[in-house]
Tab-separated table of C-alpha atoms in Angstrom:
chain	number	residue	atom	x	y	z
D	1130	UNK	CA	-57.847	-5.833	5.969
D	1131	UNK	CA	-55.590	-6.654	8.908
D	1132	UNK	CA	-55.576	-10.165	10.316
D	1133	UNK	CA	-58.377	-10.866	12.759
D	1134	UNK	CA	-56.282	-13.509	14.509
D	1135	UNK	CA	-54.671	-12.723	17.834
D	1136	UNK	CA	-51.002	-11.816	17.717
D	1137	UNK	CA	-48.598	-13.487	20.127
D	1138	UNK	CA	-48.721	-10.471	22.457
D	1139	UNK	CA	-52.529	-10.379	22.320
D	1140	UNK	CA	-52.718	-14.076	23.136
D	1141	UNK	CA	-50.514	-13.531	26.175
D	1142	UNK	CA	-52.670	-10.584	27.258
D	1143	UNK	CA	-55.867	-12.638	26.916
D	1144	UNK	CA	-54.469	-15.607	28.820
D	1145	UNK	CA	-53.128	-13.391	31.606
D	1146	UNK	CA	-56.431	-11.531	31.906
D	1147	UNK	CA	-58.429	-14.765	31.936
D	1148	UNK	CA	-56.295	-16.286	34.645
D	1149	UNK	CA	-56.487	-13.163	36.791
D	1150	UNK	CA	-60.254	-12.685	36.458
D	1151	UNK	CA	-61.067	-16.351	37.056
D	1152	UNK	CA	-59.243	-16.036	40.356
D	1153	UNK	CA	-59.975	-12.451	41.419
D	1154	UNK	CA	-63.419	-11.748	39.968
D	1155	UNK	CA	-65.540	-14.828	39.239
D	1156	UNK	CA	-69.289	-14.393	38.786
D	1157	UNK	CA	-69.691	-14.924	42.531
D	1158	UNK	CA	-67.911	-11.570	43.060
D	1159	UNK	CA	-70.752	-9.792	41.225
D	1160	UNK	CA	-73.228	-11.490	43.532
D	1161	UNK	CA	-71.177	-10.371	46.544
D	1162	UNK	CA	-71.056	-6.782	45.291
D	1163	UNK	CA	-74.796	-6.786	44.735
D	1164	UNK	CA	-75.592	-8.214	48.142
D	1165	UNK	CA	-73.262	-5.661	49.780
D	1166	UNK	CA	-74.767	-2.754	47.792
D	1167	UNK	CA	-71.321	-2.012	46.375
D	1168	UNK	CA	-70.994	-0.790	42.750
D	1169	UNK	CA	-67.609	-2.428	42.303
D	1170	UNK	CA	-64.644	-3.654	44.304
D	1171	UNK	CA	-62.044	-0.852	44.720
D	1172	UNK	CA	-59.415	-3.500	45.441
D	1173	UNK	CA	-60.049	-5.141	42.080
D	1174	UNK	CA	-59.731	-1.751	40.368
D	1175	UNK	CA	-56.365	-1.132	42.068
D	1176	UNK	CA	-55.111	-4.506	40.870
D	1177	UNK	CA	-56.251	-3.697	37.325
D	1178	UNK	CA	-54.325	-0.437	37.530
D	1179	UNK	CA	-51.200	-2.223	38.756
D	1180	UNK	CA	-51.384	-4.537	35.748
D	1181	UNK	CA	-51.623	-1.586	33.373
D	1182	UNK	CA	-55.217	-2.139	32.330
D	1183	UNK	CA	-56.364	1.359	33.291
D	1184	UNK	CA	-53.645	2.780	31.050
D	1185	UNK	CA	-54.363	0.570	28.064
D	1186	UNK	CA	-55.205	3.662	25.947
D	1187	UNK	CA	-52.942	6.155	27.719
D	1188	UNK	CA	-49.625	7.113	26.079
D	1189	UNK	CA	-46.482	5.862	27.758
D	1190	UNK	CA	-45.401	9.475	28.358
D	1191	UNK	CA	-48.376	9.844	30.725
D	1192	UNK	CA	-47.715	6.541	32.484
D	1193	UNK	CA	-49.877	4.301	30.333
D	1194	UNK	CA	-49.167	1.127	28.418
D	1195	UNK	CA	-50.769	2.431	25.168
D	1196	UNK	CA	-51.667	-1.042	23.929
D	1197	UNK	CA	-54.495	0.150	21.714
D	1198	UNK	CA	-58.184	-0.502	21.143
D	1199	UNK	CA	-57.796	-4.138	20.124
D	1200	UNK	CA	-56.087	-4.808	23.441
D	1201	UNK	CA	-58.805	-2.863	25.283
D	1202	UNK	CA	-61.359	-5.092	23.579
D	1203	UNK	CA	-59.533	-8.232	24.688
D	1204	UNK	CA	-59.557	-7.043	28.305
D	1205	UNK	CA	-63.203	-6.014	28.099
D	1206	UNK	CA	-64.127	-9.365	26.568
D	1207	UNK	CA	-62.493	-11.264	29.396
D	1208	UNK	CA	-64.327	-9.078	31.919
D	1209	UNK	CA	-67.552	-10.001	30.150
D	1210	UNK	CA	-66.873	-13.717	30.574
D	1211	UNK	CA	-66.879	-13.426	34.367
D	1212	UNK	CA	-69.192	-10.374	34.564
D	1213	UNK	CA	-66.427	-8.445	36.326
D	1214	UNK	CA	-67.811	-5.104	37.564
D	1215	UNK	CA	-65.391	-2.187	37.141
D	1216	UNK	CA	-65.503	1.309	35.588
D	1217	UNK	CA	-63.158	0.092	32.855
D	1218	UNK	CA	-65.124	1.202	29.788
D	1219	UNK	CA	-66.153	4.565	31.275
D	1220	UNK	CA	-62.677	5.439	32.535
D	1221	UNK	CA	-59.939	3.500	30.740
D	1222	UNK	CA	-61.648	3.533	27.346
D	1223	UNK	CA	-64.076	6.461	26.920
D	1224	UNK	CA	-62.455	9.078	29.142
D	1225	UNK	CA	-58.915	8.108	28.171
D	1226	UNK	CA	-59.789	8.392	24.476
D	1227	UNK	CA	-61.584	11.731	24.880
D	1228	UNK	CA	-58.884	13.314	27.046
D	1229	UNK	CA	-56.040	11.920	24.971
D	1230	UNK	CA	-56.819	14.490	22.319
D	1231	UNK	CA	-57.384	17.429	24.592
D	1232	UNK	CA	-56.249	17.143	28.221
D	1233	UNK	CA	-53.195	14.956	28.516
D	1234	UNK	CA	-52.370	16.163	32.023
D	1235	UNK	CA	-55.309	14.175	33.456
D	1236	UNK	CA	-54.363	10.967	31.700
D	1237	UNK	CA	-51.724	10.051	34.262
D	1238	UNK	CA	-54.397	9.822	36.971
D	1239	UNK	CA	-56.429	7.483	34.783
D	1240	UNK	CA	-53.421	5.294	34.042
D	1241	UNK	CA	-52.544	5.104	37.723
D	1242	UNK	CA	-56.085	4.193	38.755
D	1243	UNK	CA	-56.304	7.303	40.965
D	1244	UNK	CA	-59.427	8.664	39.284
D	1245	UNK	CA	-62.542	7.172	37.733
D	1246	UNK	CA	-64.825	8.775	35.171
D	1247	UNK	CA	-68.423	8.466	34.009
D	1248	UNK	CA	-69.900	9.714	30.755
D	1249	UNK	CA	-73.003	11.885	31.302
D	1250	UNK	CA	-74.561	12.202	27.866
D	1251	UNK	CA	-78.083	10.853	27.636
D	1252	UNK	CA	-81.226	12.507	29.000
D	1253	UNK	CA	-83.782	9.793	28.272
D	1254	UNK	CA	-84.074	6.017	28.025
D	1255	UNK	CA	-82.440	5.904	24.570
D	1256	UNK	CA	-78.916	6.869	23.529
D	1257	UNK	CA	-79.127	10.165	21.645
D	1258	UNK	CA	-76.194	12.557	22.271
D	1259	UNK	CA	-77.312	15.122	19.705
D	1260	UNK	CA	-80.665	15.510	21.460
D	1261	UNK	CA	-79.033	16.905	24.588
D	1262	UNK	CA	-80.941	19.814	26.060
D	1263	UNK	CA	-78.817	20.497	29.150
D	1264	UNK	CA	-77.884	24.166	29.147
D	1265	UNK	CA	-74.393	25.517	29.601
D	1266	UNK	CA	-74.993	29.260	29.815
D	1267	UNK	CA	-72.120	31.691	29.745
D	1268	UNK	CA	-71.445	33.333	33.118
D	1269	UNK	CA	-68.514	35.700	33.218
D	1270	UNK	CA	-65.492	33.844	31.922
D	1271	UNK	CA	-67.111	30.462	32.435
D	1272	UNK	CA	-70.391	28.554	32.219
D	1273	UNK	CA	-73.283	27.474	34.442
D	1274	UNK	CA	-74.627	23.965	33.749
D	1275	UNK	CA	-78.293	23.182	34.431
D	1276	UNK	CA	-80.296	20.072	33.593
D	1277	UNK	CA	-80.415	16.326	34.197
D	1278	UNK	CA	-78.501	13.389	32.761
D	1279	UNK	CA	-80.001	9.894	32.982
D	1280	UNK	CA	-78.672	6.326	33.089
D	1281	UNK	CA	-75.103	7.469	33.702
D	1282	UNK	CA	-73.050	4.269	33.863
D	1283	UNK	CA	-70.639	4.338	36.829
D	1284	UNK	CA	-72.157	7.734	37.673
D	1285	UNK	CA	-72.842	6.952	41.296
D	1286	UNK	CA	-69.203	6.414	42.200
D	1287	UNK	CA	-67.125	8.218	39.568
D	1288	UNK	CA	-64.708	10.918	40.698
D	1289	UNK	CA	-65.191	12.999	37.563
D	1290	UNK	CA	-67.819	13.376	34.850
D	1291	UNK	CA	-67.580	14.020	31.152
D	1292	UNK	CA	-70.716	16.065	30.528
D	1293	UNK	CA	-72.222	17.048	27.198
D	1294	UNK	CA	-74.187	20.318	27.383
D	1295	UNK	CA	-75.676	22.713	24.888
D	1296	UNK	CA	-73.979	26.081	24.485
D	1297	UNK	CA	-75.748	26.893	21.219
D	1298	UNK	CA	-78.147	25.463	18.658
D	1299	UNK	CA	-81.252	23.375	19.265
D	1300	UNK	CA	-81.791	19.756	20.378
D	1301	UNK	CA	-81.104	17.379	17.512
D	1302	UNK	CA	-78.273	19.455	16.066
D	1303	UNK	CA	-74.746	18.061	16.268
D	1304	UNK	CA	-73.271	21.553	16.479
D	1305	UNK	CA	-73.669	23.736	19.560
D	1306	UNK	CA	-72.750	21.049	22.104
D	1307	UNK	CA	-69.748	21.398	24.411
D	1308	UNK	CA	-67.973	18.668	26.390
D	1309	UNK	CA	-67.001	19.464	29.994
D	1310	UNK	CA	-64.717	17.576	32.388
D	1311	UNK	CA	-66.317	18.200	35.805
D	1312	UNK	CA	-65.361	17.159	39.341
D	1313	UNK	CA	-68.269	15.049	40.632
D	1314	UNK	CA	-68.052	16.805	44.018
D	1315	UNK	CA	-68.667	20.252	42.558
D	1316	UNK	CA	-71.388	22.394	44.184
D	1317	UNK	CA	-74.825	22.156	42.568
D	1318	UNK	CA	-74.322	18.588	41.370
D	1319	UNK	CA	-76.549	15.908	42.903
D	1320	UNK	CA	-76.451	12.202	42.133
D	1321	UNK	CA	-79.381	9.805	42.460
D	1322	UNK	CA	-78.663	6.095	42.375
D	1323	UNK	CA	-80.732	4.179	39.833
D	1324	UNK	CA	-81.204	0.484	40.500
D	1325	UNK	CA	-80.806	-1.516	37.318
D	1326	UNK	CA	-81.271	-5.233	36.741
D	1327	UNK	CA	-77.563	-5.867	36.169
D	1328	UNK	CA	-76.650	-4.724	39.712
D	1329	UNK	CA	-74.122	-2.217	38.341
D	1330	UNK	CA	-73.522	1.432	39.201
D	1331	UNK	CA	-75.996	3.683	37.372
D	1332	UNK	CA	-77.223	7.121	38.377
D	1333	UNK	CA	-79.325	10.060	37.312
D	1334	UNK	CA	-77.473	13.319	37.888
D	1335	UNK	CA	-78.962	16.768	38.427
D	1336	UNK	CA	-76.986	19.915	37.612
D	1337	UNK	CA	-78.256	23.091	39.269
D	1338	UNK	CA	-76.113	25.979	38.102
D	1339	UNK	CA	-72.879	23.975	38.314
D	1340	UNK	CA	-69.935	26.279	37.664
D	1341	UNK	CA	-67.475	25.392	34.905
D	1342	UNK	CA	-64.486	27.307	33.659
D	1343	UNK	CA	-62.782	27.389	30.307
D	1344	UNK	CA	-60.250	24.875	31.650
D	1345	UNK	CA	-63.087	22.367	32.101
D	1346	UNK	CA	-63.911	22.418	28.393
D	1347	UNK	CA	-62.659	19.406	26.435
D	1348	UNK	CA	-62.014	20.289	22.815
D	1349	UNK	CA	-63.707	23.376	21.438
D	1350	UNK	CA	-66.789	25.235	22.615
D	1351	UNK	CA	-69.764	24.188	20.433
D	1352	UNK	CA	-67.657	21.296	19.102
D	1353	UNK	CA	-68.174	18.800	21.914
D	1354	UNK	CA	-69.720	16.074	19.812
D	1355	UNK	CA	-66.695	16.108	17.530
D	1356	UNK	CA	-64.413	15.867	20.562
D	1357	UNK	CA	-66.449	12.969	21.880
D	1358	UNK	CA	-67.101	11.024	18.663
D	1359	UNK	CA	-63.950	8.911	18.728
D	1360	UNK	CA	-64.350	8.195	22.447
D	1361	UNK	CA	-67.949	7.085	21.932
D	1362	UNK	CA	-66.888	4.657	19.227
D	1363	UNK	CA	-64.074	3.374	21.439
D	1364	UNK	CA	-66.584	2.752	24.227
D	1365	UNK	CA	-69.037	1.065	21.863
D	1366	UNK	CA	-66.321	-1.270	20.583
D	1367	UNK	CA	-65.239	-2.185	24.116
D	1368	UNK	CA	-68.843	-2.740	25.183
D	1369	UNK	CA	-69.332	-4.980	22.140
D	1370	UNK	CA	-66.350	-7.005	23.272
D	1371	UNK	CA	-67.802	-7.276	26.769
D	1372	UNK	CA	-71.092	-8.549	25.321
D	1373	UNK	CA	-69.229	-11.089	23.196
D	1374	UNK	CA	-67.329	-12.252	26.264
D	1375	UNK	CA	-70.622	-12.454	28.126
D	1376	UNK	CA	-72.010	-14.596	25.293
D	1377	UNK	CA	-69.016	-16.925	25.467
D	1378	UNK	CA	-69.385	-17.191	29.234
D	1379	UNK	CA	-73.076	-18.049	28.971
D	1380	UNK	CA	-72.307	-20.558	26.205
D	1381	UNK	CA	-69.644	-22.298	28.302
D	1382	UNK	CA	-72.009	-22.540	31.252
D	1383	UNK	CA	-74.769	-23.910	29.026
D	1384	UNK	CA	-72.687	-26.547	27.248
D	1385	UNK	CA	-71.264	-27.616	30.602
D	1386	UNK	CA	-74.801	-28.198	31.811
D	1387	UNK	CA	-75.720	-30.124	28.649
D	1388	UNK	CA	-72.859	-32.507	29.329
D	1389	UNK	CA	-73.938	-33.145	32.937
D	1390	UNK	CA	-77.723	-33.043	33.101
D	1391	UNK	CA	-79.351	-36.415	32.411
D	1392	UNK	CA	-82.856	-37.300	31.294
D	1393	UNK	CA	-84.108	-40.755	30.316
D	1394	UNK	CA	-80.721	-42.156	31.262
D	1395	UNK	CA	-78.795	-39.920	28.801
D	1396	UNK	CA	-77.077	-36.566	29.031
D	1397	UNK	CA	-79.341	-33.993	27.427
D	1398	UNK	CA	-76.415	-32.851	25.298
D	1399	UNK	CA	-76.695	-36.129	23.375
D	1400	UNK	CA	-80.032	-35.011	21.910
D	1401	UNK	CA	-79.502	-33.773	18.375
D	1402	UNK	CA	-81.964	-30.884	18.651
D	1403	UNK	CA	-79.946	-29.331	21.486
D	1404	UNK	CA	-76.685	-30.021	19.662
D	1405	UNK	CA	-77.959	-28.058	16.652
D	1406	UNK	CA	-78.966	-25.129	18.830
D	1407	UNK	CA	-75.600	-25.124	20.566
D	1408	UNK	CA	-73.766	-25.286	17.234
D	1409	UNK	CA	-75.802	-22.361	15.891
D	1410	UNK	CA	-75.007	-20.292	18.968
D	1411	UNK	CA	-71.298	-21.116	18.770
D	1412	UNK	CA	-71.256	-19.997	15.119
D	1413	UNK	CA	-72.920	-16.692	15.962
D	1414	UNK	CA	-70.412	-16.060	18.751
D	1415	UNK	CA	-67.475	-16.728	16.421
D	1416	UNK	CA	-68.779	-14.425	13.677
D	1417	UNK	CA	-69.434	-11.703	16.244
D	1418	UNK	CA	-65.940	-12.105	17.673
D	1419	UNK	CA	-64.538	-11.450	14.190
D	1420	UNK	CA	-66.625	-8.278	13.831
D	1421	UNK	CA	-65.327	-7.053	17.188
D	1422	UNK	CA	-61.722	-7.845	16.314
D	1423	UNK	CA	-62.175	-5.884	13.101
D	1424	UNK	CA	-63.619	-2.896	14.979
D	1425	UNK	CA	-60.604	-2.840	17.286
D	1426	UNK	CA	-58.169	-3.055	14.388
D	1427	UNK	CA	-59.891	-0.235	12.493
D	1428	UNK	CA	-59.941	1.984	15.588
D	1429	UNK	CA	-56.202	1.457	15.954
D	1430	UNK	CA	-55.314	1.947	12.302
D	1431	UNK	CA	-57.924	4.325	10.855
D	1432	UNK	CA	-60.050	5.752	13.704
D	1433	UNK	CA	-61.748	8.361	11.541
D	1434	UNK	CA	-63.203	5.551	9.402
D	1435	UNK	CA	-64.277	3.293	12.268
D	1436	UNK	CA	-67.975	4.182	12.527
D	1437	UNK	CA	-69.237	1.394	10.248
D	1438	UNK	CA	-67.037	-1.312	11.801
D	1439	UNK	CA	-67.992	-0.251	15.329
D	1440	UNK	CA	-71.721	-0.215	14.637
D	1441	UNK	CA	-71.579	-3.607	12.930
D	1442	UNK	CA	-69.815	-4.950	16.025
D	1443	UNK	CA	-72.279	-3.395	18.506
D	1444	UNK	CA	-75.359	-4.513	16.584
D	1445	UNK	CA	-74.030	-8.057	16.213
D	1446	UNK	CA	-72.863	-8.257	19.823
D	1447	UNK	CA	-76.279	-7.102	21.060
D	1448	UNK	CA	-78.124	-9.722	19.011
D	1449	UNK	CA	-75.674	-12.504	19.862
D	1450	UNK	CA	-75.784	-11.792	23.588
D	1451	UNK	CA	-79.576	-11.865	23.505
D	1452	UNK	CA	-79.467	-15.241	21.750
D	1453	UNK	CA	-76.808	-16.641	24.104
D	1454	UNK	CA	-78.628	-15.793	27.325
D	1455	UNK	CA	-82.034	-16.812	25.964
D	1456	UNK	CA	-80.676	-20.198	24.905
D	1457	UNK	CA	-78.840	-20.492	28.201
D	1458	UNK	CA	-81.956	-19.911	30.263
D	1459	UNK	CA	-84.063	-22.262	28.133
D	1460	UNK	CA	-81.555	-25.112	28.080
D	1461	UNK	CA	-81.134	-24.858	31.830
D	1462	UNK	CA	-84.873	-25.355	32.201
D	1463	UNK	CA	-86.512	-24.062	35.340
D	1464	UNK	CA	-83.293	-23.276	37.191
D	1465	UNK	CA	-82.185	-20.811	34.513
D	1466	UNK	CA	-84.257	-17.965	35.944
D	1467	UNK	CA	-83.585	-18.556	39.634
D	1468	UNK	CA	-81.464	-16.109	41.583
D	1469	UNK	CA	-79.442	-18.955	43.046
D	1470	UNK	CA	-78.135	-19.836	39.589
D	1471	UNK	CA	-75.718	-17.509	37.790
D	1472	UNK	CA	-77.251	-17.624	34.303
D	1473	UNK	CA	-79.707	-14.877	35.233
D	1474	UNK	CA	-76.831	-12.475	35.868
D	1475	UNK	CA	-75.661	-12.953	32.279
D	1476	UNK	CA	-79.162	-12.237	30.974
D	1477	UNK	CA	-79.513	-9.069	33.062
D	1478	UNK	CA	-76.159	-7.647	32.033
D	1479	UNK	CA	-76.915	-8.449	28.377
D	1480	UNK	CA	-80.142	-6.466	28.621
D	1481	UNK	CA	-78.466	-3.358	30.022
D	1482	UNK	CA	-75.480	-3.657	27.700
D	1483	UNK	CA	-77.857	-3.813	24.745
D	1484	UNK	CA	-79.083	-0.297	25.533
D	1485	UNK	CA	-75.921	1.479	26.673
D	1486	UNK	CA	-74.233	3.581	23.957
D	1487	UNK	CA	-76.900	2.703	21.411
D	1488	UNK	CA	-79.247	-0.243	20.988
D	1489	UNK	CA	-79.533	-2.566	17.971
D	1490	UNK	CA	-81.769	-0.125	16.080
D	1491	UNK	CA	-79.417	2.817	16.670
D	1492	UNK	CA	-76.456	0.944	15.237
D	1493	UNK	CA	-78.402	-0.738	12.444
D	1494	UNK	CA	-79.445	2.753	11.326
D	1495	UNK	CA	-75.809	3.896	11.319
D	1496	UNK	CA	-74.833	0.863	9.243
D	1497	UNK	CA	-77.667	1.537	6.802
D	1498	UNK	CA	-76.675	5.207	6.490
D	1499	UNK	CA	-73.027	4.280	5.917
D	1500	UNK	CA	-74.112	1.914	3.144
D	1501	UNK	CA	-76.324	4.566	1.534
D	1502	UNK	CA	-79.658	2.892	2.264
């Protein structure tokens, strides 16, 4: 196994990202976006592109920095600490990974921050790519897409969509699905904003005979799930890192409060019961961080064997984030659930992040299957 410790370059990347986000996108920026009805700050996205973040998984030949999945996880983790809202996972991680294998000419736009993507896969409240029923019927030399995709993260603002549709087979089968790269402004495509508790950009998207050509196909016809598999795992690993960063952010806020809040003439952090709970939470965050580091390393070194490591990371990150925000709200007492206090934002993002790209049960089942249970 590779070392789970940060290399010198990774430490520099983390420190630079932390300094930038603390200044440019503190938690108050999420509140400002929400109050303005804005999915994310385009200026922040441009700055991320200028720093090379949008090209973290794009080859240097296409203008990227090609730093790898471990680096993408470090950036995503730092975004989680300040709840920075940006289409980073959808665009710089999922789309870049999917198109890297099949459509390199569009990678330069991702690296330069000129285009954003959303992944339109699920059709119900739970993550289940193989259950896709959206039809992609052959029409002349191309296809006509009809159906609805739900809970599309960054779907309300993305310039392009990666869409999984069925060209053969029946729902539940891995084969018979095809991945399309579609312009979000194409005729017949209608987006409906979906308000979610984390104040991020989510949408349901209707496709009414949307035209697609052979050039829009990513990978092979009927082999879309294979083309998407590595990108899905890359996104899951990055989301795990965001949830771990979120957990660390909630923990820091909580322990800061324990050191300030006084009862009976003492700081509440001096009470042993709260110290034990804080120590338990810190331990869970550290173990989860190791699982996420391992997932990033495996994706970089042996991506075809990354499924187990990624699902361990996502399941652990989901459980740890739930613990971190629950403890945060409880230890903050009555103010923990108020809108005026930021802890609620961490809880809401943890809840949505728990579901996106597979909940705890989805990934626990993958771990069990990989272990032969």
